[in-house]
Amino acid sequence: MAFRWRLLVALVLVSLLALPLGSLAVADGLGDIAVFWGRNKSEGTLREACDTGAYNTVLISFLRAYSLDLSGHPLAGVGDDVKHCQSKGILVLLSIGPSAGAGADYSLPSPKSAADVAAYLWNAYLGGSYTGVRRPFGDAALDGVDFYIDQSSGAGAGDHYDELARRLYAYNSRRYRGRRLGVTLTASVRCAYPDTRLQAALATGKFARIHVRLYDSFNCTLFERENAERWLSEYPSSRVFVGVSAEDKLGGQIDMKDVYYDMLQFIEKLPNYGGLVIWNRYYDKKNHFISNS
C-alpha cells in the first residue's frame, strides 16, 4: 500500500517534484503536511521529525485526561526540540482526548470542568504559568491544541468541548515572555459528517483547522468526494485536512488510489483545502510514506 501511494504521488506531481520526496510539505498539490508524533519510541525524536523537512505541523500525541502519554519517549529534551521545530517555522500542537484503553470513556460534564482543563492546558503546555502546575516541556510554549475526541459511548451531547474551545481561544489575548502568543485550535474528527462528538465545539468558529480522519473510523468506506466537500463547505473559515495512515495496511478501509482520483484531485482546488495529516511519524519513517528519512 505504501509503495503504491508513493508511486501515485510521484506520477501525479511529476511536474511539481523538482524536489526530493521529503520536501513534499512545501510543494503545491498535496498542500501542507502534518504528522502525529509520540506514538512509538522507535520513531525518533521530535527534532529529527522536524529536521526531515517533510512536515509543516507536528501534533504531539497524546494528552489523555491530565496524563501525558508519549509511548516511552523521555521528556528530557522535548522542550528544546519544540523550540527547535518552532524556529524552523513548524507549528507544534498538543493533541488531547483519546482514552487509554478500549471502552474507557471521558467527558467534560460541566462548564467548570471545561474551564479547569483550559486553565491547566494554558499553564502546563501553552503560554501560562501558575505556581504548583508542572510544565512537562519546561519554558517551551506549544502553539495550540488539537481536539482528538474519540470516546466510545454516546454522542458527547452533554460534554462541554465548546466551552473548552472558547476558553482556550480566549488566551489569544495573553502574552508570554513579552510576546503575544496565538493559540491555534484544530479538531481531528471522524470521517463521516457530522462528528457529533465535536459538532458543538466546531460551531463556535474557533477552529483554524479540521483534520478529517479517513483511518480508524466508522463509515470510512462511505467517505466519498461529496462527503469531503461537505466538510469543506460547512466550515469555510477553517482549513480542512485529509487524515491518512502511513501503515502498510489500512484494514481494507481505504484505497489511496481511489482517495486521490475520487477526492483529492477535486478538493485540493477548493479555497479552504489545507493538505494531509499523516498517522503517524513511526509509520511514515518506517514506510517512507511522505518523508524519506
Backbone as a ProteinNet text record, in pm:
[ID]
protein_1_A
[PRIMARY]
MAFRWRLLVALVLVSLLALPLGSLAVADGLGDIAVFWGRNKSEGTLREACDTGAYNTVLISFLRAYSLDLSGHPLAGVGDDVKHCQSKGILVLLSIGPSAGAGADYSLPSPKSAADVAAYLWNAYLGGSYTGVRRPFGDAALDGVDFYIDQSSGAGAGDHYDELARRLYAYNSRRYRGRRLGVTLTASVRCAYPDTRLQAALATGKFARIHVRLYDSFNCTLFERENAERWLSEYPSSRVFVGVSAEDKLGGQIDMKDVYYDMLQFIEKLPNYGGLVIWNRYYDKKNHFISNS
[TERTIARY]
82.7	0	86.9	187.9	274.3	346.7	392.3	464.6	372.5	249.5	157	124.8	110.5	80.5	196.5	321.1	437	447.6	417.3	421.6	315.5	197.2	89.5	127.9	185.6	228.1	328.7	425	528.2	467.1	368.2	307.1	221.8	142.6	50.5	123.1	232.3	301.3	431.2	443.9	571.5	614	518.5	553.3	592.4	561.7	589.3	714.4	753.8	856.7	996.5	1044.5	1185.9	1256.2	1177.9	1222.7	1226.3	1309.1	1304.3	1172.2	1139.7	1012.7	994.4	1104.1	1094.1	1056.7	1053.2	1016.7	874.2	792.9	654.4	578.9	621.2	546.9	543.9	645.1	648.9	608.3	570.6	527.1	378.2	336.6	195	129.9	-2.1	-71.7	-130.1	-46.9	-97.9	-127.7	-72.7	-92.6	7.1	-23.5	63.8	55.5	160.9	167.4	184.1	93	102.4	123.3	183	208.7	188.8	134.8	126.3	259.4	313.1	438.3	413.3	476.2	465.8	399.9	377.2	307	397.3	527.3	618.9	760.4	828.8	962.2	1059.4	1034.9	1125.9	1113.1	1019.2	1002.9	1113.4	1192.7	1294.8	1242.6	1327.8	1293.3	1206.4	1146.8	1069.5	1158.9	1278.6	1373	1402	1422.5	1450.4	1332.7	1211.8	1093.5	1089.6	1116.3	1113	1225.9	1339.2	1454	1441.3	1338.7	1318.5	1279.6	1220.5	1170.7	1039.7	979.4	858.2	730.5	737.1	614.4	608.8	488.9	463.7	411.8	352.3	292.6	323.3	353.5	367.3	266.9	190.2	92.1	145.6	186.6	235.8	116.6	128	12.4	53.8	-25.8	-149.5	-145.2	-229.7	-263.9	-398.1	-397.2	-518.2	-562.3	-675.9	-717.9	-603.9	-542.7	-430.6	-298.3	-297.1	-178	-117.4	9.6	80	135.2	96	138.8	217	350.3	437	503	442.1	485.4	632.7	679.3	815.8	919.7	882.4	977.7	1015.3	1144	1182.3	1143.7	1097.8	1058.2	1177.8	1290.9	1410.9	1444.1	1454.6	1491.2	1373.6	1251.7	1137.4	1111.1	1124.4	1103.1	1198.9	1326.7	1423.4	1389.6	1341.7	1302.2	1183.3	1089	974.5	1023.1	1112.2	1163.1	1242.8	1315.5	1389.3	1293.1	1185.8	1087	1023.3	987.2	924.4	1019.9	1149.1	1246.3	1254.1	1208.6	1206.3	1070.5	983.1	852.2	749.9	776.9	687.2	595.8	466.1	367.5	371.1	373.2	374.6	252.1	164.6	39.5	36.4	-47	-70.8	-206.4	-208.7	-333.8	-389.8	-515.8	-577.4	-699.1	-725	-852.5	-857.6	-787.3	-814.1	-796.7	-887	-880	-767.9	-717.6	-602.3	-637	-762.2	-799.1	-933	-954.7	-1080.7	-1196	-1296.8	-1415.4	-1404.8	-1287	-1271	-1328.8	-1413.5	-1479.6	-1420.1	-1445.2	-1402.1	-1497.9	-1504.3	-1600.5	-1565.2	-1633	-1631.6	-1776.1	-1815.4	-1957.4	-2014.2	-1929.4	-1980.5	-1894	-1946.9	-1864.5	-1741.7	-1755.1	-1640.8	-1530.2	-1566.7	-1463.6	-1391.5	-1464.5	-1401.9	-1307.3	-1350	-1264.3	-1139.7	-1153.9	-1038.1	-937.7	-987.1	-897.6	-828.7	-902.5	-842.7	-730.9	-755.7	-653.4	-531.2	-555.5	-443.4	-360.5	-426.3	-353.3	-273.4	-333.4	-264.8	-140.2	-153.7	-43.2	61.4	23.6	117.3	184.3	117	170.6	175.1	94.5	88.6	167.5	112.5	191.1	179.6	109.7	89.1	186.4	172.4	248.5	170.1	170.6	97.4	167.6	187.1	256.4	188.4	267	213.9	175	170.9	139.2	269.7	299.4	422.9	413.7	522.7	531.5	622	565.8	646.9	753.7	728.2	824.5	899.3	901.2	974.8	915.1	1001.9	953.3	912.1	914.3	864.8	713.5	661.9	517.2	466.9	380.5	324.6	234.1	207.3	133	-18.2	-63.5	-207.3	-244.2	-372.6	-429.6	-514.1	-496.2	-577.4	-677.7	-805.2	-911.7	-929	-881.7	-894.7	-992.4	-1117.7	-1218.3	-1283.7	-1259.6	-1298.9	-1353	-1423.3	-1477.3	-1577.1	-1589.6	-1661.2	-1811.4	-1859.1	-2003.2	-2070.4	-2190.4	-2271.2	-2218.5	-2290.9	-2254.4	-2185.3	-2165.3	-2098.7	-2184.8	-2317.2	-2406.4	-2402.2	-2373	-2369.8	-2233.5	-2135	-1999.7	-1983.1	-1883.1	-1865	-1734.2	-1712	-1594	-1605.4	-1727.5	-1745	-1693.9	-1722.4	-1673	-1521	-1465.8	-1320	-1257.7	-1317.2	-1265.6	-1268.1	-1380.7	-1390.4	-1289.7	-1272.3	-1177	-1034.3	-997.3	-861.7	-839.2	-938.7	-925.7	-908.9	-970.8	-963	-820.3	-737.2	-598.3	-516.7	-574	-502.9	-465.7	-534.4	-505.4	-390.7	-341.1	-235.3	-97.9	-1.2	136.8	224.7	334.4	427.6	568.9	640.7	777.8	786.3	687.7	689.5	634.1	593	539.7	398.7	319.6	182.3	182.4	110.8	102.4	-31.8	-30	-153.8	-181.7	-305	-344	-425.1	-361.5	-426.1	-507	-632	-717	-744	-725.5	-759.1	-844.7	-917.3	-1002.1	-977.9	-944.9	-927.3	-1056.1	-1140.2	-1276.1	-1284.4	-1384.9	-1415.3	-1466.2	-1446.3	-1464.9	-1609.1	-1705.1	-1843.6	-1897.8	-1958.3	-2012.8	-2154.1	-2189.8	-2102.1	-2043.2	-1940	-1887.9	-1959.2	-2056.9	-2141.2	-2063.5	-1949.8	-1870.6	-1813.3	-1792.8	-1729.9	-1817.3	-1939	-2024.8	-2045	-2072.2	-2093.7	-1965.4	-1852.6	-1725.4	-1693.2	-1713.4	-1685.3	-1777.6	-1897.9	-1993.6	-1948.2	-1850.9	-1800.7	-1724.7	-1676.8	-1598.2	-1456.7	-1408.1	-1275.5	-1165.3	-1200.2	-1101.8	-1041.5	-910.9	-841.3	-837	-834	-820.9	-908.4	-954.4	-1027.4	-956.3	-916	-848.6	-950.4	-988.3	-1090	-1021.3	-1041.4	-967.2	-1030.8	-959.2	-1003.1	-963.2	-885.6	-838	-907.1	-912.9	-957.6	-1091.1	-1182.3	-1312.5	-1421.2	-1541.7	-1655.2	-1697.3	-1752	-1808.7	-1707.2	-1578.8	-1479	-1496	-1547.7	-1568.8	-1673.3	-1752.8	-1854.3	-1803.6	-1676.7	-1620.5	-1586.3	-1676.8	-1660.1	-1638.2	-1619.5	-1592.9	-1700.6	-1827	-1936.9	-1928.1	-1886	-1873.8	-1758.3	-1645.9	-1532.3	-1570.9	-1642.2	-1683.8	-1782	-1856.2	-1948.6	-1871.3	-1764.1	-1682	-1626.4	-1579.4	-1522.1	-1626.9	-1745.7	-1848.5	-1910.8	-1920	-1981.5	-1891.5	-1760.9	-1666.6	-1572.4	-1626.1	-1545.1	-1433.7	-1446.7	-1342.2	-1231.4	-1245.9	-1143.1	-1073.9	-945.1	-874.6	-900.7	-939.1	-974.6	-863.8	-813.9	-707.4	-764.8	-706	-746.1	-645.9	-696.5	-610.7	-597.4	-474.3	-448.3	-343.5	-344.5	-249.4	-131.3	-11.2	109.3	141.6	50.7	71.2	73.1	132.1	131.5	-10.2	-93.4	-229.8	-325	-438.8	-537.9	-665.4	-652.2	-768.4	-874.9	-835.5	-931	-1024.7	-1002.8	-1096.4	-1076.5	-951.1	-922.3	-832.4	-866.5	-778.8	-727.6	-598.8	-545.5	-552.7	-545.1	-559.8	-697.6	-799.6	-935.2	-950.6	-885.4	-892.6	-840.9	-729.2	-676.7	-769.5	-799.1	-874.2	-1019.5	-1077.9	-1217.6	-1235.5	-1129	-1148.2	-1039.3	-914.3	-810.7	-792	-795.7	-770.5	-878	-993.3	-1100.8	-1095.9	-1083.7	-1094.9	-969.4	-854.9	-734	-745.7	-842.3	-864.6	-956.5	-1019.7	-1111.6	-1034.5	-1085.2	-1006.1	-966.2	-1045.6	-1009.5	-955.1	-914.9	-842.1	-703.7	-662.7	-535.8	-421.8	-447.4	-339.9	-369.7	-264.8	-276.8	-228.3	-291	-244.1	-206.1	-82.4	-29.8	-33.9	-94.2	-89.5	8.8	119.5	185.9	333.6	416.4	557.2	628.3	593.5	658.7	636	510.4	480.7	538.5	539.2	595.5	746.6	814.1	957.7	985.7	904.9	923.7	896.9	790.8	744.3	773.9	836.2	867.9	744.1	636.8	508	512.8	560.8	580	727.1	782.1	922.2	1014.4	1133.9	1231.3	1334.8	1307.8	1403.1	1327.9
-119.8	0	125.9	128.9	247.2	268.7	158.9	171.9	227.8	174.3	221.1	368.7	411.1	552.5	642.3	598.5	679.7	690.9	580.3	582.6	676.2	673.7	761.7	907.3	939.9	1077.4	1122.6	1033.6	1069	1094.7	1012.9	1027.6	1153.1	1176.2	1289.1	1421.7	1425	1552.2	1563.7	1488.1	1485.7	1624.6	1708.5	1843.3	1933.8	1890.2	1972.6	1929.4	1804.5	1749.1	1761.1	1883.2	1902.9	1892	1855.1	1843.2	1697.7	1657.7	1521.1	1493.9	1364.7	1326.9	1390.2	1406	1463.4	1609.5	1673.9	1814.6	1835.3	1729.7	1741.7	1848.7	1873.9	1968.5	2107	2143.2	2276.6	2276.7	2160.4	2152.8	2183.1	2233.2	2252.4	2116.4	2114	1990.5	1925.6	1863.1	1796.6	1894.3	2013.8	2110.7	2091.3	2145	2129.4	1986.7	1946	1811.5	1820.4	1757.9	1746.8	1600.8	1576.9	1439.4	1426.9	1313.2	1282.1	1222	1275.7	1226.1	1192.1	1082.6	1046.1	911.6	835	708.6	587.1	604.7	490.9	543	487.7	536.9	520.9	422.3	396.2	498.7	591.5	691.5	796.9	801.8	904.1	1025.9	1124.2	1241.9	1338.4	1429.7	1536.2	1620.5	1648.1	1726.2	1657.9	1526.6	1452.1	1459.1	1451.6	1462.1	1597.4	1703.1	1837.3	1858.6	1794.8	1813.4	1740.3	1655.6	1590.6	1690.9	1802	1898.6	1858	1748.8	1695.8	1753.9	1812.6	1848.7	1997.6	2053.2	2190.2	2197.6	2085.7	2079.3	1944.1	1945.5	1820.6	1824.3	1715.2	1703.6	1606.4	1658.9	1573.9	1498.5	1364.3	1284.5	1174.7	1161.4	1228.4	1274.2	1373	1402.5	1336.6	1235.5	1161.9	1209.3	1275.8	1342.2	1436.9	1416.9	1502.3	1427.4	1315	1230.4	1234.7	1271.7	1278.8	1141.3	1089.4	957.6	973.5	958.7	969.2	836.7	728	593.6	566.5	609	578.1	681.3	785.8	893.2	963.7	984.2	1060.1	1206.1	1265.7	1406.5	1499.7	1457.1	1541.1	1571	1697.1	1737.9	1770.1	1726.7	1754.3	1904.6	1974.2	2118.4	2188.7	2151.9	2210.5	2174.4	2052.1	2011	2092.2	2120.9	2204	2339.1	2401.6	2533.2	2524.2	2413.7	2392.9	2385.9	2309.2	2297.4	2432.9	2505.5	2635.5	2733.7	2721.1	2808.7	2784.1	2667.2	2633	2664.2	2729.9	2766.8	2655.6	2551.2	2436.9	2456	2439.9	2451.8	2325.6	2341.4	2226	2234.4	2134.6	2132	2012.6	2020.4	1909.3	1848.9	1719.7	1651.4	1589	1618.2	1574.3	1486.2	1390	1322.2	1172.7	1097.3	952.4	883.6	790.8	716.8	615.2	579.2	489.3	346.2	306.1	168.9	159.3	49.8	30.7	35	111.3	120.8	222.3	281.2	381.8	514.2	574.4	697.5	816.6	935	1057.5	1165.6	1271.5	1374.9	1504.4	1608.9	1737.4	1764.1	1720.3	1720.4	1855.6	1958.1	2087.3	2199.5	2321.4	2435.2	2452.1	2422.4	2435.3	2336.4	2213.4	2116.8	2161.5	2221.4	2274.3	2389.8	2476.1	2588.6	2539	2436.9	2381.1	2320.5	2246.5	2185.5	2292.8	2396.2	2505.1	2573.5	2601	2664.8	2574.7	2445	2351.4	2349.5	2340.3	2337.4	2465.7	2578.3	2705.5	2713	2671.9	2686.7	2575.8	2457.8	2345.7	2332.3	2373.6	2346.7	2467.7	2568	2683.3	2798.8	2917.9	3033.7	3077.7	3002.3	3045.1	2984.7	3023.4	2963.6	2990	2891.4	2904.1	2818.5	2873.5	2802.4	2668.9	2563.7	2430.8	2352.9	2418.1	2349.4	2316.9	2189.8	2145.3	2162.8	2210.5	2224	2112.1	2006.5	1893	1931.3	2035.5	2077.1	2204.1	2232.5	2348.6	2478.2	2569.9	2701	2703.4	2588.9	2582.6	2597	2688	2710.9	2655.3	2555.4	2498.3	2599	2573	2668.4	2651.9	2542.1	2523.7	2382.3	2350.6	2224.3	2162	2031.8	1953.7	1871.2	1880.3	1803.3	1670.4	1561.8	1427.6	1351.7	1391.3	1341.8	1217.5	1103.1	976.3	879.2	928.9	838.1	744.2	625.1	517.6	519	587.6	579.7	713.6	707.8	828.1	924.2	1031	1130.6	1250.4	1248	1359.8	1483.4	1465.7	1581.1	1661.6	1595.3	1665.6	1718.6	1696.6	1742.5	1889.5	1951.8	2095.8	2126.9	2056.7	2085.3	2221.3	2267.5	2402.3	2506	2484	2575	2568.2	2449.3	2434.1	2511.1	2501.9	2573.6	2724.3	2774.7	2919.3	2965.7	2887.8	2924.5	2928	2825.6	2821.6	2935	2959.9	3064.9	3201.5	3219.4	3348.4	3381.2	3279.8	3304	3370	3385.4	3453	3595.9	3654.2	3792.4	3802.2	3688.4	3690.1	3702.9	3735.7	3747.6	3652.5	3610	3516.7	3566.3	3594.2	3645.2	3766.8	3854.7	3979.5	3971.7	3854.3	3844.9	3785.4	3828.5	3778.4	3639.7	3548	3411.7	3388.6	3308.8	3262.4	3121	3093.1	2958.2	2899.8	2816.2	2755.1	2634.2	2627.7	2513.9	2433.9	2302.1	2212.3	2098.4	2031.1	1919.3	1802.3	1686.3	1564.4	1482.8	1494.9	1440.3	1306.6	1227.8	1108.1	1148.3	1058.4	1099.2	1127.8	1051.8	1071.8	1202.4	1284.6	1412.4	1393.2	1456.1	1531.1	1440	1484.4	1415.4	1475.1	1402.8	1459.9	1489.5	1424	1448.6	1590.4	1646.2	1778.3	1880.8	1846.5	1936.2	2070.4	2067.1	2192.3	2274.2	2206.1	2277.9	2345.3	2274.6	2332.5	2449.9	2445.7	2554.4	2686.2	2683.4	2807.3	2892.1	2829.9	2903	2933.1	2867.2	2895.7	2806.1	2711.5	2614.7	2657.8	2673	2712.8	2599.8	2474.6	2360.3	2245	2167.1	2043.5	1930.7	1827.4	1710.2	1597.8	1562.6	1460.9	1325.5	1237.9	1111.4	1003.4	965	853.9	719.8	719.3	597.1	578.3	453.8	425	489.9	488.8	549.7	463.1	478.8	410.6	482	405.5	458.7	522.6	490.2	548.4	499.2	380.1	330.7	413.6	491.1	576.7	718.3	740.3	875.8	901.7	968.9	996.4	1145.7	1181.7	1321.3	1413.4	1372.1	1456.2	1481.3	1379.8	1395.8	1488.1	1473	1561.8	1706.3	1725.8	1861.3	1917.7	1829.3	1874.1	1936.3	1869.6	1925.7	2061.6	2070.2	2195.4	2305.9	2271.4	2374	2416.9	2324.2	2357.9	2445.7	2439.4	2516.6	2597.2	2695.3	2770	2851.7	2884.7	2964.3	2878.3	2745.6	2653.7	2586.5	2562.7	2483	2335.6	2261.2	2120.6	2031.9	1941.4	1848.2	1706.9	1624.9	1485.2	1399.7	1321.8	1238.1	1098	1055.1	922.6	851	719.8	639.9	600	600.6	557.5	411	338.3	195.3	121	-0.4	-84	-122.1	-149	-191	-98.6	-74.3	13.7	-62.4	-191.9	-269.9	-278.7	-256.1	-264	-145.8	-43	68.9	165.7	191.6	299.4	250.2	281.1	261.2	398.9	424.3	557.9	604.1	511	548.7	610.2	545.6	598.6	731.4	742.1	868.3	982.5	959.8	1068.8	1097.7	995	1018.6	1056.9	1007.9	1038.6	1163.3	1207	1315.3	1420.9	1384.3	1486.5	1574.7	1516.5	1599	1705	1684.7	1783.8	1882.1	1829.4	1919.4	2002	1957.9	2038.8	2173.2	2186.1	2311.8	2407	2357	2440.5	2532	2652.3	2753.6	2716.8	2634.5	2602.8	2461.2	2396.9	2270.8	2300.9	2223	2252.8	2161.2	2028.9	1934.9	1798.7	1728.8	1595	1591.2	1505.5	1474.3	1326.7	1298.4	1162.8	1095.2	978.9	892.8	779.3	776.9	870.9	873.7	944.9	958.1	822.2	731	599.2	525.8	520.8	451.1	524.5	657.9	735	710	706.4	678.6	537.3	443.3	302.6	277.2	339.2	306.5	415.3	528.1	638.6	682.8	702.3	738.1	879.6	973.3	1111.6	1150.1	1127.7	1162.1	1051.4	1088.4	988.1	961.6	1007.6	983.5	969.9
0	0	0	87.6	95.5	-35.9	-100.5	-226.5	-334.5	-342.1	-445	-425.8	-299.5	-272.8	-311.7	-281.6	-320.7	-471.9	-540.9	-686.2	-740.9	-680.9	-722.7	-705.6	-590.7	-565.5	-670.2	-701.4	-798.6	-935.8	-975.2	-1106.7	-1115.3	-1011.4	-1013.1	-1006.2	-929.9	-906.3	-984.3	-1094.4	-1165.4	-1210.6	-1246.1	-1289.4	-1173.8	-1051.6	-934.2	-861	-878.6	-791.8	-851.3	-854.5	-876.6	-743.1	-640.3	-502.8	-463.9	-364.1	-313.7	-245.6	-226.2	-165.4	-30.2	45.2	178.3	178.8	61.2	54.6	7.6	10.7	-32.4	43.6	167.6	250.8	190.8	111.8	54.7	-91	-144.1	-283	-293.1	-411.8	-435.9	-459.8	-465.2	-497.1	-374.1	-292.2	-172.9	-60.9	-67	39.6	151.8	269.6	385.5	438.1	509.9	564.8	716.4	788.3	934.4	970.3	1088.1	1129.8	1280.9	1322.7	1465.4	1510.5	1619.7	1678.3	1824.9	1871.8	2012.3	2034.7	1926.8	1941.6	1940.7	1918.9	1919.2	1941.9	2041.7	2074.9	1959.2	1872.4	1760.3	1648	1659.4	1554.8	1556.9	1664.7	1677.5	1750.9	1766.1	1845	1765.7	1837.8	1775.6	1685.1	1729.8	1649.7	1515.8	1521	1398.5	1301.4	1355.6	1269.2	1199.2	1274.1	1215.3	1115.4	1138.2	1050.2	917.1	901.2	771.9	664.4	703.5	606.4	542.6	591.7	529.3	586.5	706.4	777.8	808.3	796.9	839.6	982.8	1029.6	1162.6	1224.1	1355.1	1430.3	1544.4	1557.7	1664.7	1769.1	1884.5	1992.7	2051.1	2055.1	2095.5	2194.3	2301.7	2334.6	2479.6	2510.8	2649.4	2676.8	2764.3	2798.5	2937.8	2943.6	3066.5	3107.7	3224.3	3264.5	3254	3185.9	3178.6	3039.3	3030.4	2903	2866.7	2751.9	2706.1	2576	2585.1	2467.4	2433.6	2474.9	2435.2	2462.9	2578.9	2618.8	2582.3	2509.1	2481.1	2612.2	2637.4	2757.1	2742.2	2851.2	2845.7	2832.1	2886.1	2879.1	2733.3	2702.2	2567.3	2476.7	2512.4	2425.3	2416.2	2529	2526.7	2432.5	2437.3	2344.5	2200.6	2178.6	2043.7	1994	2084.1	2046.9	1995.7	2071.1	2030.5	1901.2	1881.8	1756.9	1638.5	1653.3	1545.8	1515.6	1619.8	1600.2	1531.7	1558.9	1493.9	1343.4	1299.9	1157.7	1095.2	1172.3	1121.3	1126	1203.3	1214.1	1334.4	1311.8	1418	1503.4	1635.8	1726.6	1817.1	1804.9	1879.2	1974.1	2075.8	2166.7	2134.8	2103.4	2072.8	2200	2227.4	2352.8	2324.6	2414.1	2409.3	2418.9	2330.6	2325.1	2459.6	2488.7	2614.4	2609.6	2724.5	2732.2	2697.3	2709.5	2680.6	2610.5	2542.4	2471.5	2570.7	2534.8	2619.7	2731	2749.7	2855.3	2806.8	2885.5	2846.7	2922	2869	2934.7	2888.4	2962.4	2927.5	2999	2957.2	3026.7	3067.8	3185.9	3222.8	3261.7	3277.5	3322.1	3266.1	3261.3	3220.4	3309.8	3438.8	3528.9	3492.8	3457.9	3420.3	3293.6	3200.3	3079	3112.5	3202.8	3243.5	3314.2	3397.1	3467.8	3370	3270.6	3171.7	3088.1	3049.3	2971.5	3049.9	3177.5	3261	3275	3291.5	3303.1	3173.7	3059.1	2932.3	2911.9	2946.4	2929.6	3017.3	3141.8	3236.3	3224.8	3177.6	3171.3	3035.2	2926.7	2793.3	2700.9	2727	2637.9	2699.3	2698.5	2737.6	2880.9	2964	3100.9	3199.2	3322.8	3433.6	3561.2	3647.1	3772.5	3876.3	3993.1	4099.5	4126.7	4123.5	4150.7	4026.9	3909.7	3785.1	3712.4	3700.1	3635	3484.3	3425	3280.1	3227.1	3168.4	3121.9	3020.3	2940.4	2838.5	2879.5	3008.6	3057.3	3005.6	2963.8	2920.4	2773.5	2706.4	2568.8	2569.4	2488.5	2479.4	2347.3	2353.5	2232.2	2162.1	2034.4	1952.9	1962	2021.4	2030.4	2067.8	2048.1	2094.6	1983.4	1965.5	1873.1	1952.9	1916.6	1982.2	1909.4	1971.1	1913.2	2003.2	1996.3	2089.9	2030.5	2095.5	2034.5	2138.1	2239.7	2340.7	2276.7	2336.1	2268.8	2290.7	2392.2	2420.4	2401.3	2345.5	2333.4	2228.6	2208.1	2108.3	2169.4	2299.7	2364.1	2373	2359.3	2355.3	2484.1	2596.8	2723	2760.3	2673.8	2703.2	2665.8	2726.6	2709.1	2635.9	2524.9	2445.1	2376.3	2353.8	2300.5	2399.5	2528	2631	2641.2	2629.4	2631	2514.7	2396.6	2280.5	2302.2	2353.4	2377.3	2481.3	2586.9	2692.4	2639.1	2561.7	2506.7	2406.5	2323.8	2222.9	2287.8	2403.4	2473	2515.7	2529.3	2569.5	2458.3	2339.9	2231.9	2267.9	2364.1	2403.3	2502.9	2551.7	2652.4	2587.5	2671.4	2625.1	2704.3	2642.2	2705.4	2681.2	2791.7	2782.4	2688	2701.5	2627.4	2486.4	2441.1	2305.6	2309.9	2213.2	2207.1	2143.8	2204.6	2153.9	2086.7	1981.9	1923	1970	2007.3	2045.6	1929.8	1851.1	1735.9	1781	1740.4	1771.3	1645	1654.5	1545.1	1600.8	1512.3	1553.2	1458.6	1515.1	1436	1447.6	1346.4	1352.7	1279.8	1316.8	1239	1101.3	1005	865.9	827.9	879.7	839.8	897.2	811.7	856.1	908.5	1022.8	1112.6	1218.6	1286.2	1403.6	1524.7	1576.1	1681.7	1808.9	1827.6	1947.7	1949.5	1831.6	1824.4	1753.1	1724.1	1646.8	1716.9	1846.7	1920.2	1928.7	1947.3	1954.2	1821.4	1711.5	1580	1550	1604.6	1581.3	1643.7	1733.4	1793.2	1692.2	1583.7	1485	1528.6	1633.4	1688.6	1631.6	1545	1498.2	1365.1	1365.8	1243.7	1142.3	1192.6	1103	1149.7	1053.2	1079.7	1007.4	1082.7	1026	1013.3	893.4	870.3	855.2	952.9	961.2	874.2	768.6	686.3	745.4	851.4	913.9	1049.1	1095.4	1231.4	1265.3	1171.2	1194.5	1133.3	1184.8	1126.3	997.1	904.9	781.2	688.4	706.6	617.4	474.6	456.1	320.8	247.8	324.4	264.4	242.9	277.3	266.7	120.5	52.2	-88.4	-108.3	-233.2	-264.2	-209.1	-221.4	-174.9	-24.5	49.7	194	228.3	157.8	178.8	150.8	41.7	7.2	110	176.2	280.4	396.3	440.1	547.4	505.6	382.4	334.3	325.9	279.6	262.1	395	491.4	619.6	705.6	682.8	765.3	675.5	603	506.6	569.7	698.5	763.7	823.8	815.8	865.7	747.4	760.6	660.4	691.4	589.8	607.6	552.5	638.2	602.3	594.9	509.3	496.6	574	671	754.1	696.5	669.3	613.1	697.9	692.3	768.6	682.2	741.2	671.3	697.3	760.8	782.5	648.9	652.2	532.7	493.9	595.6	570.6	644.8	583.3	643.1	677.3	702.8	742	634.6	508.2	399.7	391.8	474.5	477.5	362	326.1	233.9	121.2	-2.2	-116.7	-155.9	-132.2	-150.7	-295.3	-389.9	-530.4	-552.7	-496.5	-510.4	-437.2	-321.6	-246.9	-332.6	-402.6	-485.8	-602.6	-682.7	-805.4	-780.1	-670.9	-643	-558	-490.5	-394.7	-401.6	-374	-355.6	-477.2	-596.3	-714.9	-734.7	-670.6	-678.8	-561.9	-440.6	-324.8	-304.1	-360.2	-343.3	-413.3	-501.9	-574	-496.4	-391.5	-315	-220.4	-195.5	-124.8	17.5	88.2	226.7	243.7	132.7	145.6	201.9	304.7	370.5	334.2	325.7	298.8	359	401.3	456.3	600.5	679.8	814.9	816.1	854.6	846.9	983.6	990.2	1107.8	1078.2	1141.3	1229.1	1191.5	1267.3	1233.1	1228.6	1318.9	1320.1	1188.4	1142.7	1018.4	898.1	905.2	794.3	782.5	897.2	896.3	846.8	888	851.6	702.6	651.2	516.2	412.9	457	365.4	287.7	360.8	302.6	245.7	326.1	283.1	295.2	413.1	439	389.8	344.5	302.7	410.5	534.6	643.5	774.4
[MASK]
+++++++++++++++++++++++++++++++++++++++++++++++++++++++++++++++++++++++++++++++++++++++++++++++++++++++++++++++++++++++++++++++++++++++++++++++++++++++++++++++++++++++++++++++++++++++++++++++++++++++++++++++++++++++++++++++++++++++++++++++++++++++++++++++++++++++++++++++++++++++++++++++++++++

